[in-house]
CSV table of C-alpha atoms in Angstrom, one decimal:
chain,number,residue,atom,x,y,z
D,1,UNK,CA,7.3,-52.6,-13.3
D,2,UNK,CA,5.6,-54.9,-15.8
D,3,UNK,CA,6.0,-54.8,-19.5
D,4,UNK,CA,3.2,-52.3,-20.2
D,5,UNK,CA,4.4,-49.9,-17.6
D,6,UNK,CA,7.9,-50.1,-19.0
D,7,UNK,CA,6.5,-49.4,-22.5
D,8,UNK,CA,4.5,-46.5,-21.2
D,9,UNK,CA,7.4,-45.0,-19.4
D,10,UNK,CA,9.7,-45.1,-22.5
D,11,UNK,CA,6.9,-43.7,-24.7
D,12,UNK,CA,6.4,-40.8,-22.3
D,13,UNK,CA,10.1,-40.1,-22.2
D,14,UNK,CA,10.3,-40.1,-26.0
D,15,UNK,CA,7.4,-37.7,-26.4
D,16,UNK,CA,8.8,-35.4,-23.7
D,17,UNK,CA,12.1,-34.9,-25.5
D,18,UNK,CA,10.7,-34.4,-29.0
D,19,UNK,CA,11.8,-30.7,-29.2
D,20,UNK,CA,15.1,-31.1,-27.2
D,21,UNK,CA,16.9,-34.0,-28.9
D,22,UNK,CA,18.5,-33.7,-32.3
D,23,UNK,CA,16.1,-34.5,-35.0
D,24,UNK,CA,18.3,-36.7,-37.3
D,25,UNK,CA,19.2,-40.3,-36.2
D,26,UNK,CA,22.6,-40.6,-34.5
D,27,UNK,CA,23.1,-44.4,-35.2
D,28,UNK,CA,23.5,-46.2,-38.5
D,29,UNK,CA,21.3,-49.0,-39.9
D,30,UNK,CA,24.3,-51.4,-39.8
D,31,UNK,CA,25.1,-50.7,-36.1
D,32,UNK,CA,21.5,-51.0,-35.1
D,33,UNK,CA,21.1,-54.3,-37.0
D,34,UNK,CA,24.0,-55.7,-35.2
D,35,UNK,CA,22.7,-54.5,-31.8
D,36,UNK,CA,19.3,-56.1,-32.4
D,37,UNK,CA,20.5,-59.3,-34.0
D,38,UNK,CA,21.2,-61.6,-31.0
D,39,UNK,CA,18.4,-64.2,-30.6
D,40,UNK,CA,18.9,-66.0,-27.3
D,41,UNK,CA,18.2,-69.7,-26.9
D,42,UNK,CA,16.0,-69.2,-23.8
D,43,UNK,CA,13.2,-66.8,-22.8
D,44,UNK,CA,13.7,-63.2,-21.6
D,45,UNK,CA,11.4,-61.3,-19.3
D,46,UNK,CA,9.2,-59.0,-21.4
D,47,UNK,CA,10.0,-55.9,-19.3
D,48,UNK,CA,13.7,-56.5,-20.0
D,49,UNK,CA,13.0,-56.9,-23.7
D,50,UNK,CA,11.2,-53.6,-23.8
D,51,UNK,CA,14.0,-51.8,-22.0
D,52,UNK,CA,16.4,-53.2,-24.5
D,53,UNK,CA,14.2,-52.3,-27.4
D,54,UNK,CA,13.7,-48.6,-26.3
D,55,UNK,CA,17.2,-47.9,-25.2
D,56,UNK,CA,18.8,-49.5,-28.3
D,57,UNK,CA,16.4,-48.0,-30.8
D,58,UNK,CA,16.5,-44.4,-29.5
D,59,UNK,CA,19.7,-43.3,-31.2
D,60,UNK,CA,18.3,-44.6,-34.5
D,61,UNK,CA,15.0,-42.8,-34.4
D,62,UNK,CA,14.1,-39.8,-36.5
D,63,UNK,CA,12.5,-37.0,-34.6
D,64,UNK,CA,9.4,-37.0,-36.8
D,65,UNK,CA,7.1,-35.9,-34.0
D,66,UNK,CA,9.2,-32.7,-33.5
D,67,UNK,CA,7.5,-29.4,-34.1
D,68,UNK,CA,10.4,-28.6,-36.4
D,69,UNK,CA,10.3,-31.6,-38.6
D,70,UNK,CA,9.1,-30.6,-42.0
D,71,UNK,CA,10.2,-33.6,-44.1
D,72,UNK,CA,8.0,-35.2,-46.7
D,73,UNK,CA,4.4,-34.9,-45.5
D,74,UNK,CA,4.5,-36.4,-42.0
D,75,UNK,CA,2.2,-35.4,-39.2
D,76,UNK,CA,2.8,-35.7,-35.5
D,77,UNK,CA,0.7,-37.7,-33.1
D,78,UNK,CA,-2.2,-36.1,-31.4
D,79,UNK,CA,-2.6,-37.3,-27.7
D,80,UNK,CA,-6.1,-38.5,-28.2
D,81,UNK,CA,-5.2,-40.5,-31.3
D,82,UNK,CA,-2.1,-42.0,-29.6
D,83,UNK,CA,-4.1,-43.1,-26.6
D,84,UNK,CA,-6.7,-44.6,-28.8
D,85,UNK,CA,-4.1,-46.4,-30.9
D,86,UNK,CA,-2.7,-48.0,-27.7
D,87,UNK,CA,-6.2,-49.2,-26.8
D,88,UNK,CA,-6.7,-50.5,-30.3
D,89,UNK,CA,-3.6,-52.7,-30.0
D,90,UNK,CA,-4.7,-53.9,-26.5
D,91,UNK,CA,-8.2,-54.7,-27.7
D,92,UNK,CA,-6.7,-56.6,-30.6
D,93,UNK,CA,-9.9,-56.7,-32.7
D,94,UNK,CA,-9.7,-58.0,-36.2
D,95,UNK,CA,-12.2,-55.4,-37.5
D,96,UNK,CA,-13.5,-57.0,-40.6
D,97,UNK,CA,-17.1,-57.9,-39.7
D,98,UNK,CA,-19.7,-55.9,-37.8
D,99,UNK,CA,-21.3,-58.9,-36.2
D,100,UNK,CA,-17.9,-60.1,-34.8
D,101,UNK,CA,-16.4,-56.8,-33.6
D,102,UNK,CA,-19.4,-54.5,-33.2
D,103,UNK,CA,-17.6,-51.9,-31.0
D,104,UNK,CA,-14.7,-51.2,-33.3
D,105,UNK,CA,-16.8,-51.5,-36.4
D,106,UNK,CA,-19.2,-49.0,-35.0
D,107,UNK,CA,-16.4,-46.6,-34.1
D,108,UNK,CA,-15.1,-46.8,-37.7
D,109,UNK,CA,-18.6,-46.3,-39.1
D,110,UNK,CA,-19.1,-43.2,-37.0
D,111,UNK,CA,-15.7,-41.9,-37.8
D,112,UNK,CA,-16.4,-42.4,-41.5
D,113,UNK,CA,-19.7,-40.5,-41.2
D,114,UNK,CA,-17.9,-37.7,-39.4
D,115,UNK,CA,-15.3,-37.5,-42.1
D,116,UNK,CA,-17.8,-37.3,-44.9
D,117,UNK,CA,-19.6,-34.5,-43.0
D,118,UNK,CA,-16.4,-32.5,-42.2
D,119,UNK,CA,-15.1,-32.9,-45.8
D,120,UNK,CA,-18.4,-32.0,-47.4
D,121,UNK,CA,-18.7,-35.3,-49.2
D,122,UNK,CA,-21.9,-37.2,-50.0
D,123,UNK,CA,-23.3,-39.0,-47.0
D,124,UNK,CA,-24.0,-42.2,-49.0
D,125,UNK,CA,-20.3,-42.7,-49.7
D,126,UNK,CA,-18.5,-45.8,-48.5
D,127,UNK,CA,-15.5,-45.2,-46.3
D,128,UNK,CA,-12.7,-47.8,-45.8
D,129,UNK,CA,-9.7,-47.4,-43.5
D,130,UNK,CA,-6.5,-48.7,-45.1
D,131,UNK,CA,-2.8,-48.5,-44.4
D,132,UNK,CA,-2.0,-45.2,-46.1
D,133,UNK,CA,-2.5,-43.1,-49.3
D,134,UNK,CA,-1.1,-45.8,-51.6
D,135,UNK,CA,-3.7,-48.3,-50.6
D,136,UNK,CA,-6.4,-45.6,-50.4
D,137,UNK,CA,-5.6,-44.7,-54.0
D,138,UNK,CA,-5.5,-48.4,-54.9
D,139,UNK,CA,-8.9,-49.0,-53.3
D,140,UNK,CA,-10.6,-46.0,-55.1
D,141,UNK,CA,-9.0,-46.9,-58.4
D,142,UNK,CA,-10.0,-50.5,-58.0
D,143,UNK,CA,-13.6,-49.4,-57.7
D,144,UNK,CA,-13.1,-47.2,-60.8
D,145,UNK,CA,-11.5,-50.0,-62.8
D,146,UNK,CA,-14.5,-52.2,-62.0
D,147,UNK,CA,-17.1,-49.6,-62.9
D,148,UNK,CA,-15.7,-48.3,-66.2
D,149,UNK,CA,-15.3,-51.8,-67.5
D,150,UNK,CA,-18.8,-52.8,-66.3
D,151,UNK,CA,-20.1,-49.7,-68.2
D,152,UNK,CA,-18.6,-51.4,-71.4
D,153,UNK,CA,-20.3,-54.7,-70.6
D,154,UNK,CA,-17.1,-56.4,-69.2
D,155,UNK,CA,-17.4,-58.5,-66.0
D,156,UNK,CA,-14.0,-58.0,-64.4
D,157,UNK,CA,-14.7,-60.3,-61.5
D,158,UNK,CA,-15.5,-63.2,-63.8
D,159,UNK,CA,-13.2,-62.6,-66.8
D,160,UNK,CA,-10.2,-60.7,-65.4
D,161,UNK,CA,-8.3,-58.1,-67.4
D,162,UNK,CA,-7.1,-60.3,-70.3
D,163,UNK,CA,-9.2,-59.4,-73.3
D,164,UNK,CA,-10.9,-56.5,-71.5
D,165,UNK,CA,-11.6,-53.2,-73.3
D,166,UNK,CA,-8.3,-51.2,-73.2
D,167,UNK,CA,-8.5,-48.8,-70.3
D,168,UNK,CA,-6.8,-45.4,-70.3
D,169,UNK,CA,-5.8,-43.6,-67.1
D,170,UNK,CA,-5.2,-39.8,-67.3
D,171,UNK,CA,-3.2,-38.1,-64.6
D,172,UNK,CA,-1.7,-34.7,-64.0
D,173,UNK,CA,2.0,-34.4,-65.0
D,174,UNK,CA,2.7,-33.6,-61.3
D,175,UNK,CA,0.7,-36.4,-59.6
D,176,UNK,CA,2.2,-38.2,-56.7
D,177,UNK,CA,4.1,-41.4,-57.4
D,178,UNK,CA,1.6,-43.4,-55.3
D,179,UNK,CA,-0.9,-43.1,-58.2
D,180,UNK,CA,1.5,-44.8,-60.6
D,181,UNK,CA,2.2,-47.4,-57.9
D,182,UNK,CA,-1.5,-48.2,-57.3
D,183,UNK,CA,-2.1,-48.4,-61.1
D,184,UNK,CA,0.8,-50.9,-61.3
D,185,UNK,CA,-0.7,-53.0,-58.5
D,186,UNK,CA,-4.0,-53.0,-60.4
D,187,UNK,CA,-2.4,-54.2,-63.7
D,188,UNK,CA,-3.2,-50.9,-65.5
D,189,UNK,CA,0.3,-49.9,-66.3
D,190,UNK,CA,1.7,-46.5,-66.9
D,191,UNK,CA,-0.8,-43.7,-67.0
D,192,UNK,CA,-1.0,-40.9,-69.6
D,193,UNK,CA,0.3,-37.7,-68.2
D,194,UNK,CA,-1.7,-34.5,-68.8
D,195,UNK,CA,0.1,-31.1,-68.8
D,196,UNK,CA,0.1,-29.1,-65.6
D,197,UNK,CA,0.5,-25.4,-64.9
D,198,UNK,CA,3.3,-23.6,-63.1
D,199,UNK,CA,1.9,-24.7,-59.7
D,200,UNK,CA,1.4,-28.3,-60.7
D,201,UNK,CA,-2.4,-28.1,-61.3
D,202,UNK,CA,-3.7,-30.2,-64.2
D,203,UNK,CA,-4.7,-28.0,-67.2
D,204,UNK,CA,-8.3,-28.4,-68.1
D,205,UNK,CA,-7.7,-27.6,-71.7
D,206,UNK,CA,-5.0,-30.3,-71.9
D,207,UNK,CA,-7.4,-32.7,-70.2
D,208,UNK,CA,-10.0,-31.9,-72.9
D,209,UNK,CA,-7.4,-32.9,-75.5
D,210,UNK,CA,-6.4,-36.0,-73.7
D,211,UNK,CA,-10.0,-37.1,-73.4
D,212,UNK,CA,-10.5,-36.5,-77.1
D,213,UNK,CA,-7.6,-38.7,-77.9
D,214,UNK,CA,-8.9,-41.5,-75.6
D,215,UNK,CA,-12.0,-41.7,-77.9
D,216,UNK,CA,-14.5,-44.3,-76.7
D,217,UNK,CA,-12.1,-46.2,-74.4
D,218,UNK,CA,-13.0,-46.6,-70.7
D,219,UNK,CA,-11.2,-43.8,-68.9
D,220,UNK,CA,-10.2,-43.0,-65.3
D,221,UNK,CA,-9.1,-39.4,-64.6
D,222,UNK,CA,-6.9,-38.8,-61.5
D,223,UNK,CA,-7.0,-35.3,-59.9
D,224,UNK,CA,-5.1,-33.9,-57.0
D,225,UNK,CA,-5.9,-32.1,-53.8
D,226,UNK,CA,-2.5,-30.7,-52.6
D,227,UNK,CA,0.5,-30.9,-54.9
D,228,UNK,CA,3.5,-32.4,-53.2
D,229,UNK,CA,5.7,-29.3,-53.9
D,230,UNK,CA,3.4,-26.4,-54.2
D,231,UNK,CA,0.3,-27.6,-52.2
D,232,UNK,CA,-1.8,-26.5,-55.2
D,233,UNK,CA,-5.3,-27.9,-55.9
D,234,UNK,CA,-6.7,-28.9,-59.2
D,235,UNK,CA,-9.7,-27.0,-60.5
D,236,UNK,CA,-12.2,-29.7,-59.5
D,237,UNK,CA,-15.5,-28.3,-60.7
D,238,UNK,CA,-14.6,-27.9,-64.4
D,239,UNK,CA,-12.3,-31.0,-64.5
D,240,UNK,CA,-14.8,-33.3,-63.0
D,241,UNK,CA,-17.7,-32.0,-65.1
D,242,UNK,CA,-15.6,-32.5,-68.2
D,243,UNK,CA,-14.5,-36.0,-67.3
D,244,UNK,CA,-18.0,-37.1,-66.4
D,245,UNK,CA,-19.4,-35.7,-69.7
D,246,UNK,CA,-17.1,-38.3,-71.4
D,247,UNK,CA,-18.1,-41.2,-69.1
D,248,UNK,CA,-14.9,-41.2,-67.1
D,249,UNK,CA,-14.5,-42.2,-63.5
D,250,UNK,CA,-12.8,-39.4,-61.4
D,251,UNK,CA,-10.5,-40.2,-58.6
D,252,UNK,CA,-8.9,-37.6,-56.3
D,253,UNK,CA,-5.6,-38.1,-54.5
D,254,UNK,CA,-6.1,-35.8,-51.4
D,255,UNK,CA,-3.5,-37.4,-49.2
D,256,UNK,CA,-3.0,-34.2,-47.2
D,257,UNK,CA,-4.9,-31.5,-49.0
D,258,UNK,CA,-8.4,-32.9,-48.8
D,259,UNK,CA,-8.5,-31.7,-45.2
D,260,UNK,CA,-8.8,-28.1,-46.5
D,261,UNK,CA,-12.5,-28.9,-46.9
D,262,UNK,CA,-12.8,-29.1,-43.1
D,263,UNK,CA,-11.8,-25.4,-42.8
D,264,UNK,CA,-14.4,-22.6,-43.7
D,265,UNK,CA,-11.4,-20.4,-44.6
D,266,UNK,CA,-9.9,-22.9,-46.9
D,267,UNK,CA,-12.6,-25.1,-48.3
D,268,UNK,CA,-12.8,-23.0,-51.5
D,269,UNK,CA,-9.6,-24.9,-52.5
D,270,UNK,CA,-11.7,-28.1,-52.8
D,271,UNK,CA,-14.8,-26.5,-54.4
D,272,UNK,CA,-16.4,-29.2,-56.6
D,273,UNK,CA,-14.5,-32.1,-55.2
D,274,UNK,CA,-17.7,-33.7,-53.8
D,275,UNK,CA,-18.7,-34.7,-57.4
D,276,UNK,CA,-15.7,-37.1,-57.6
D,277,UNK,CA,-16.3,-40.8,-57.7
D,278,UNK,CA,-13.5,-41.8,-55.3
D,279,UNK,CA,-11.1,-40.0,-53.1
D,280,UNK,CA,-8.1,-40.9,-51.0
D,281,UNK,CA,-6.5,-39.3,-48.0
D,282,UNK,CA,-4.1,-40.0,-45.1
D,283,UNK,CA,-5.3,-39.5,-41.5
D,284,UNK,CA,-1.7,-39.7,-40.4
D,285,UNK,CA,-0.8,-36.6,-42.3
D,286,UNK,CA,-2.9,-33.5,-41.7
D,287,UNK,CA,-5.2,-35.1,-39.0
D,288,UNK,CA,-2.2,-36.3,-37.0
D,289,UNK,CA,-3.1,-39.9,-36.0
D,290,UNK,CA,-0.4,-42.6,-35.8
D,291,UNK,CA,0.8,-44.3,-38.9
D,292,UNK,CA,-1.1,-47.0,-40.7
D,293,UNK,CA,-4.3,-45.0,-41.3
D,294,UNK,CA,-5.3,-44.1,-44.8
D,295,UNK,CA,-8.9,-43.4,-45.9
D,296,UNK,CA,-10.5,-44.5,-49.1
D,297,UNK,CA,-13.8,-42.8,-49.9
D,298,UNK,CA,-16.0,-43.9,-52.8
D,299,UNK,CA,-19.1,-41.9,-53.5
D,300,UNK,CA,-20.5,-44.7,-55.6
D,301,UNK,CA,-20.4,-47.4,-52.9
D,302,UNK,CA,-21.9,-50.2,-55.0
D,303,UNK,CA,-18.8,-50.1,-57.2
D,304,UNK,CA,-16.5,-50.4,-54.2
D,305,UNK,CA,-18.5,-53.3,-52.6
D,306,UNK,CA,-18.5,-55.1,-55.9
D,307,UNK,CA,-14.7,-54.6,-56.4
D,308,UNK,CA,-13.7,-55.4,-52.8
D,309,UNK,CA,-16.5,-57.3,-51.2
D,310,UNK,CA,-16.2,-61.0,-50.2
D,311,UNK,CA,-18.6,-63.5,-48.6
D,312,UNK,CA,-17.8,-67.0,-47.4
D,313,UNK,CA,-19.6,-69.7,-45.5
D,314,UNK,CA,-17.3,-69.4,-42.5
D,315,UNK,CA,-17.7,-65.7,-42.2
D,316,UNK,CA,-20.5,-63.9,-40.3
D,317,UNK,CA,-21.3,-61.2,-42.9
D,318,UNK,CA,-23.9,-58.6,-42.3
D,319,UNK,CA,-27.3,-60.1,-43.1
D,320,UNK,CA,-28.5,-57.2,-45.1
D,321,UNK,CA,-26.4,-56.7,-48.2
D,322,UNK,CA,-28.2,-53.4,-48.9
D,323,UNK,CA,-27.3,-52.0,-45.5
D,324,UNK,CA,-24.0,-50.5,-44.3
D,325,UNK,CA,-21.1,-52.6,-45.6
D,326,UNK,CA,-18.9,-54.7,-43.4
D,327,UNK,CA,-15.3,-53.3,-43.3
D,328,UNK,CA,-14.1,-56.3,-45.2
D,329,UNK,CA,-16.3,-55.2,-48.1
D,330,UNK,CA,-14.7,-51.8,-48.6
D,331,UNK,CA,-11.0,-52.5,-48.0
D,332,UNK,CA,-8.4,-54.9,-49.6
D,333,UNK,CA,-7.8,-56.9,-46.4
D,334,UNK,CA,-9.4,-59.7,-44.4
D,335,UNK,CA,-7.2,-59.2,-41.3
D,336,UNK,CA,-6.8,-55.6,-40.2
D,337,UNK,CA,-6.5,-53.6,-37.0
D,338,UNK,CA,-9.2,-51.1,-36.2
D,339,UNK,CA,-7.5,-48.2,-37.9
D,340,UNK,CA,-10.5,-45.9,-37.7
D,341,UNK,CA,-10.6,-45.9,-33.8
D,342,UNK,CA,-7.8,-43.2,-33.5
D,343,UNK,CA,-9.6,-41.2,-36.2
D,344,UNK,CA,-12.8,-41.3,-34.1
D,345,UNK,CA,-10.8,-40.3,-31.0
D,346,UNK,CA,-9.0,-37.3,-32.5
D,347,UNK,CA,-12.2,-36.0,-34.2
D,348,UNK,CA,-14.1,-36.5,-30.9
D,349,UNK,CA,-11.3,-34.6,-29.0
D,350,UNK,CA,-11.0,-31.7,-31.5
D,351,UNK,CA,-14.6,-31.3,-32.6
D,352,UNK,CA,-15.6,-29.6,-35.8
D,353,UNK,CA,-14.1,-26.3,-34.8
D,354,UNK,CA,-10.9,-27.9,-33.6
D,355,UNK,CA,-10.3,-29.7,-36.8
D,356,UNK,CA,-10.7,-26.4,-38.7
D,357,UNK,CA,-8.3,-24.7,-36.2
D,358,UNK,CA,-5.8,-27.5,-36.7
D,359,UNK,CA,-5.8,-27.1,-40.5
D,360,UNK,CA,-5.8,-23.3,-40.4
D,361,UNK,CA,-2.9,-23.4,-37.9
D,362,UNK,CA,-0.8,-25.6,-40.2
D,363,UNK,CA,-1.4,-23.2,-43.1
D,364,UNK,CA,-0.6,-20.2,-41.0
D,365,UNK,CA,2.7,-21.7,-39.9
D,366,UNK,CA,3.6,-22.5,-43.5
D,367,UNK,CA,2.9,-19.0,-44.6
D,368,UNK,CA,4.9,-17.6,-41.7
D,369,UNK,CA,7.8,-19.8,-42.6
D,370,UNK,CA,7.6,-18.7,-46.3
D,371,UNK,CA,7.5,-15.1,-45.3
D,372,UNK,CA,10.5,-15.3,-42.9
D,373,UNK,CA,12.6,-17.5,-45.1
D,374,UNK,CA,11.7,-15.6,-48.3
D,375,UNK,CA,13.0,-12.4,-46.7
D,376,UNK,CA,16.5,-13.9,-46.3
D,377,UNK,CA,19.1,-12.7,-48.8
D,378,UNK,CA,19.5,-15.0,-51.8
D,379,UNK,CA,16.5,-17.1,-51.0
D,380,UNK,CA,13.6,-17.4,-53.4
D,381,UNK,CA,10.2,-18.9,-52.5
D,382,UNK,CA,9.1,-20.8,-55.6
D,383,UNK,CA,5.4,-21.6,-54.9
D,384,UNK,CA,2.2,-19.8,-54.0
D,385,UNK,CA,1.7,-20.9,-50.4
D,386,UNK,CA,-1.9,-22.0,-50.7
D,387,UNK,CA,-1.8,-24.7,-48.2
D,388,UNK,CA,1.0,-26.4,-46.1
D,389,UNK,CA,3.8,-26.8,-48.6
D,390,UNK,CA,6.7,-24.4,-49.1
D,391,UNK,CA,9.5,-24.8,-51.7
D,392,UNK,CA,12.5,-22.5,-51.7
D,393,UNK,CA,15.9,-22.3,-53.5
D,394,UNK,CA,19.1,-20.4,-53.7
D,395,UNK,CA,20.6,-18.9,-56.9
D,396,UNK,CA,21.9,-22.3,-58.2
D,397,UNK,CA,21.5,-26.0,-57.5
D,398,UNK,CA,24.9,-26.3,-55.8
D,399,UNK,CA,24.0,-23.6,-53.3
D,400,UNK,CA,20.6,-25.1,-52.7
D,401,UNK,CA,22.1,-28.6,-52.1
D,402,UNK,CA,24.6,-27.1,-49.7
D,403,UNK,CA,21.8,-25.3,-47.8
D,404,UNK,CA,19.7,-28.4,-47.5
D,405,UNK,CA,22.7,-30.4,-46.3
D,406,UNK,CA,23.4,-27.8,-43.6
D,407,UNK,CA,19.8,-27.8,-42.5
D,408,UNK,CA,19.6,-31.6,-42.3
D,409,UNK,CA,22.8,-31.9,-40.2
D,410,UNK,CA,22.0,-29.0,-37.9
D,411,UNK,CA,19.8,-31.2,-35.8
D,412,UNK,CA,17.4,-28.3,-35.2
D,413,UNK,CA,15.1,-28.7,-38.1
D,414,UNK,CA,14.5,-31.2,-40.9
D,415,UNK,CA,13.7,-29.8,-44.3
D,416,UNK,CA,14.2,-32.3,-47.1
D,417,UNK,CA,15.6,-31.7,-50.6
D,418,UNK,CA,13.8,-32.3,-53.8
D,419,UNK,CA,13.7,-31.2,-57.4
D,420,UNK,CA,10.8,-29.2,-58.9
D,421,UNK,CA,10.3,-27.3,-62.1
D,422,UNK,CA,13.9,-28.1,-63.2
D,423,UNK,CA,15.5,-26.8,-60.0
D,424,UNK,CA,16.9,-28.2,-56.8
D,425,UNK,CA,14.7,-27.1,-53.9
D,426,UNK,CA,14.4,-27.3,-50.2
D,427,UNK,CA,10.9,-28.4,-49.3
D,428,UNK,CA,8.9,-27.7,-46.2
D,429,UNK,CA,5.7,-29.6,-45.3
D,430,UNK,CA,4.0,-28.2,-42.2
D,431,UNK,CA,2.0,-31.2,-40.9
D,432,UNK,CA,2.5,-31.4,-37.2
D,433,UNK,CA,-0.2,-30.2,-34.8
D,434,UNK,CA,2.5,-29.4,-32.3
D,435,UNK,CA,4.4,-26.9,-34.5
D,436,UNK,CA,4.1,-23.5,-32.8
D,437,UNK,CA,5.3,-19.9,-33.2
D,438,UNK,CA,8.5,-20.7,-31.3
D,439,UNK,CA,9.2,-23.6,-33.7
D,440,UNK,CA,8.6,-21.3,-36.7
D,441,UNK,CA,11.0,-18.6,-35.3
D,442,UNK,CA,13.7,-21.2,-34.5
D,443,UNK,CA,13.3,-22.7,-37.9
D,444,UNK,CA,13.7,-19.4,-39.7
D,445,UNK,CA,16.8,-18.6,-37.6
D,446,UNK,CA,18.3,-22.0,-38.5
D,447,UNK,CA,17.8,-21.3,-42.2
D,448,UNK,CA,19.3,-17.8,-41.7
D,449,UNK,CA,22.4,-19.3,-40.2
D,450,UNK,CA,22.6,-21.9,-42.9
D,451,UNK,CA,22.3,-19.3,-45.7
D,452,UNK,CA,25.1,-17.2,-44.1
D,453,UNK,CA,27.2,-20.4,-44.1
D,454,UNK,CA,26.7,-21.3,-47.8
């Protein structure tokens, strides 16, 4: 077999065993580094290299595509998205300019339009496909940084940040760390935390006070669609209206939760979010495309194109600057794979109803897990299961740590530990399209056995 056939065979074998192999890796980083480290003097047949790669790596792979993997917020890989991702790599298109790579640029443009429609966002919005939520947040916040300074008469592109009007960023106390990271990349420093309620939602009364304290400074307000621990959603309507009344730019981190808007049964959770100025999400979470696919959405596209756009003599930019932007004008990169192609494929495969069923199914599985685990003796569910996140704990931190350790080492499920509201917790994120009723039942039984052993 040639190299591509070998790669396909190993990929199929990996996918076939996703629910039969133990989920945790069985080999250590050090042992794998040693196994991979030999660089020969002469060439090796590509097929041999791929055999070596697959067979050596397998013991060190985490079973993240298992229907019983609930760690962090990590989706599986939908077959249509996986196949499209393989084609994307084979095509090897640097999708920066529409005139140069019209096929992949068109696929991304259509995928972006579909996303705006499914999520109920303004059709005029600019959509950029980036690496993940960190860069999606970075991109939206970069547009916001440009705009709020321009509103004060400051030309950021010409004069930089030194001497600019001091900018304040207000965030919920339970925002995700990628917001802070993106702000650090942008040179904006540590944000001002605004109090959150018991489910992690930003308090609008506290936001009012924070905006009052900001005075006439340029302000960016960051809201959240889907709290990391509770899955809760900020109250977008009142919060956005308040922020806009003070001239603030509003950014929404919706890494996994923004997809609630695609479900008729769940879109009430995102009511009012369409009024935000920028939003970020991850297609490799709830939508289940392969990694390296975040989405930045800016409802004021002129701000994004000004912040990110670039033109040069050697480039073949779109002739009409007022028309749809080139991908390079709405993302932080010149060189980039066509990340939007797997998004187009999974949306085309699922259709509007299928996307809603995917989201509804994840939420139904989360609620079934919470109900089954919450019925076990000594276990307390700590959050309202509004979306795909479940946090539970035992009577004290030591017992919770012991429970989490047993679950991680069981090989049957992966539920990661965390700390929330002053307590050690075991956290579940239901993000994989392949999770089914059998996975849920097996997971509850594994927790039952672990509880009995603590």
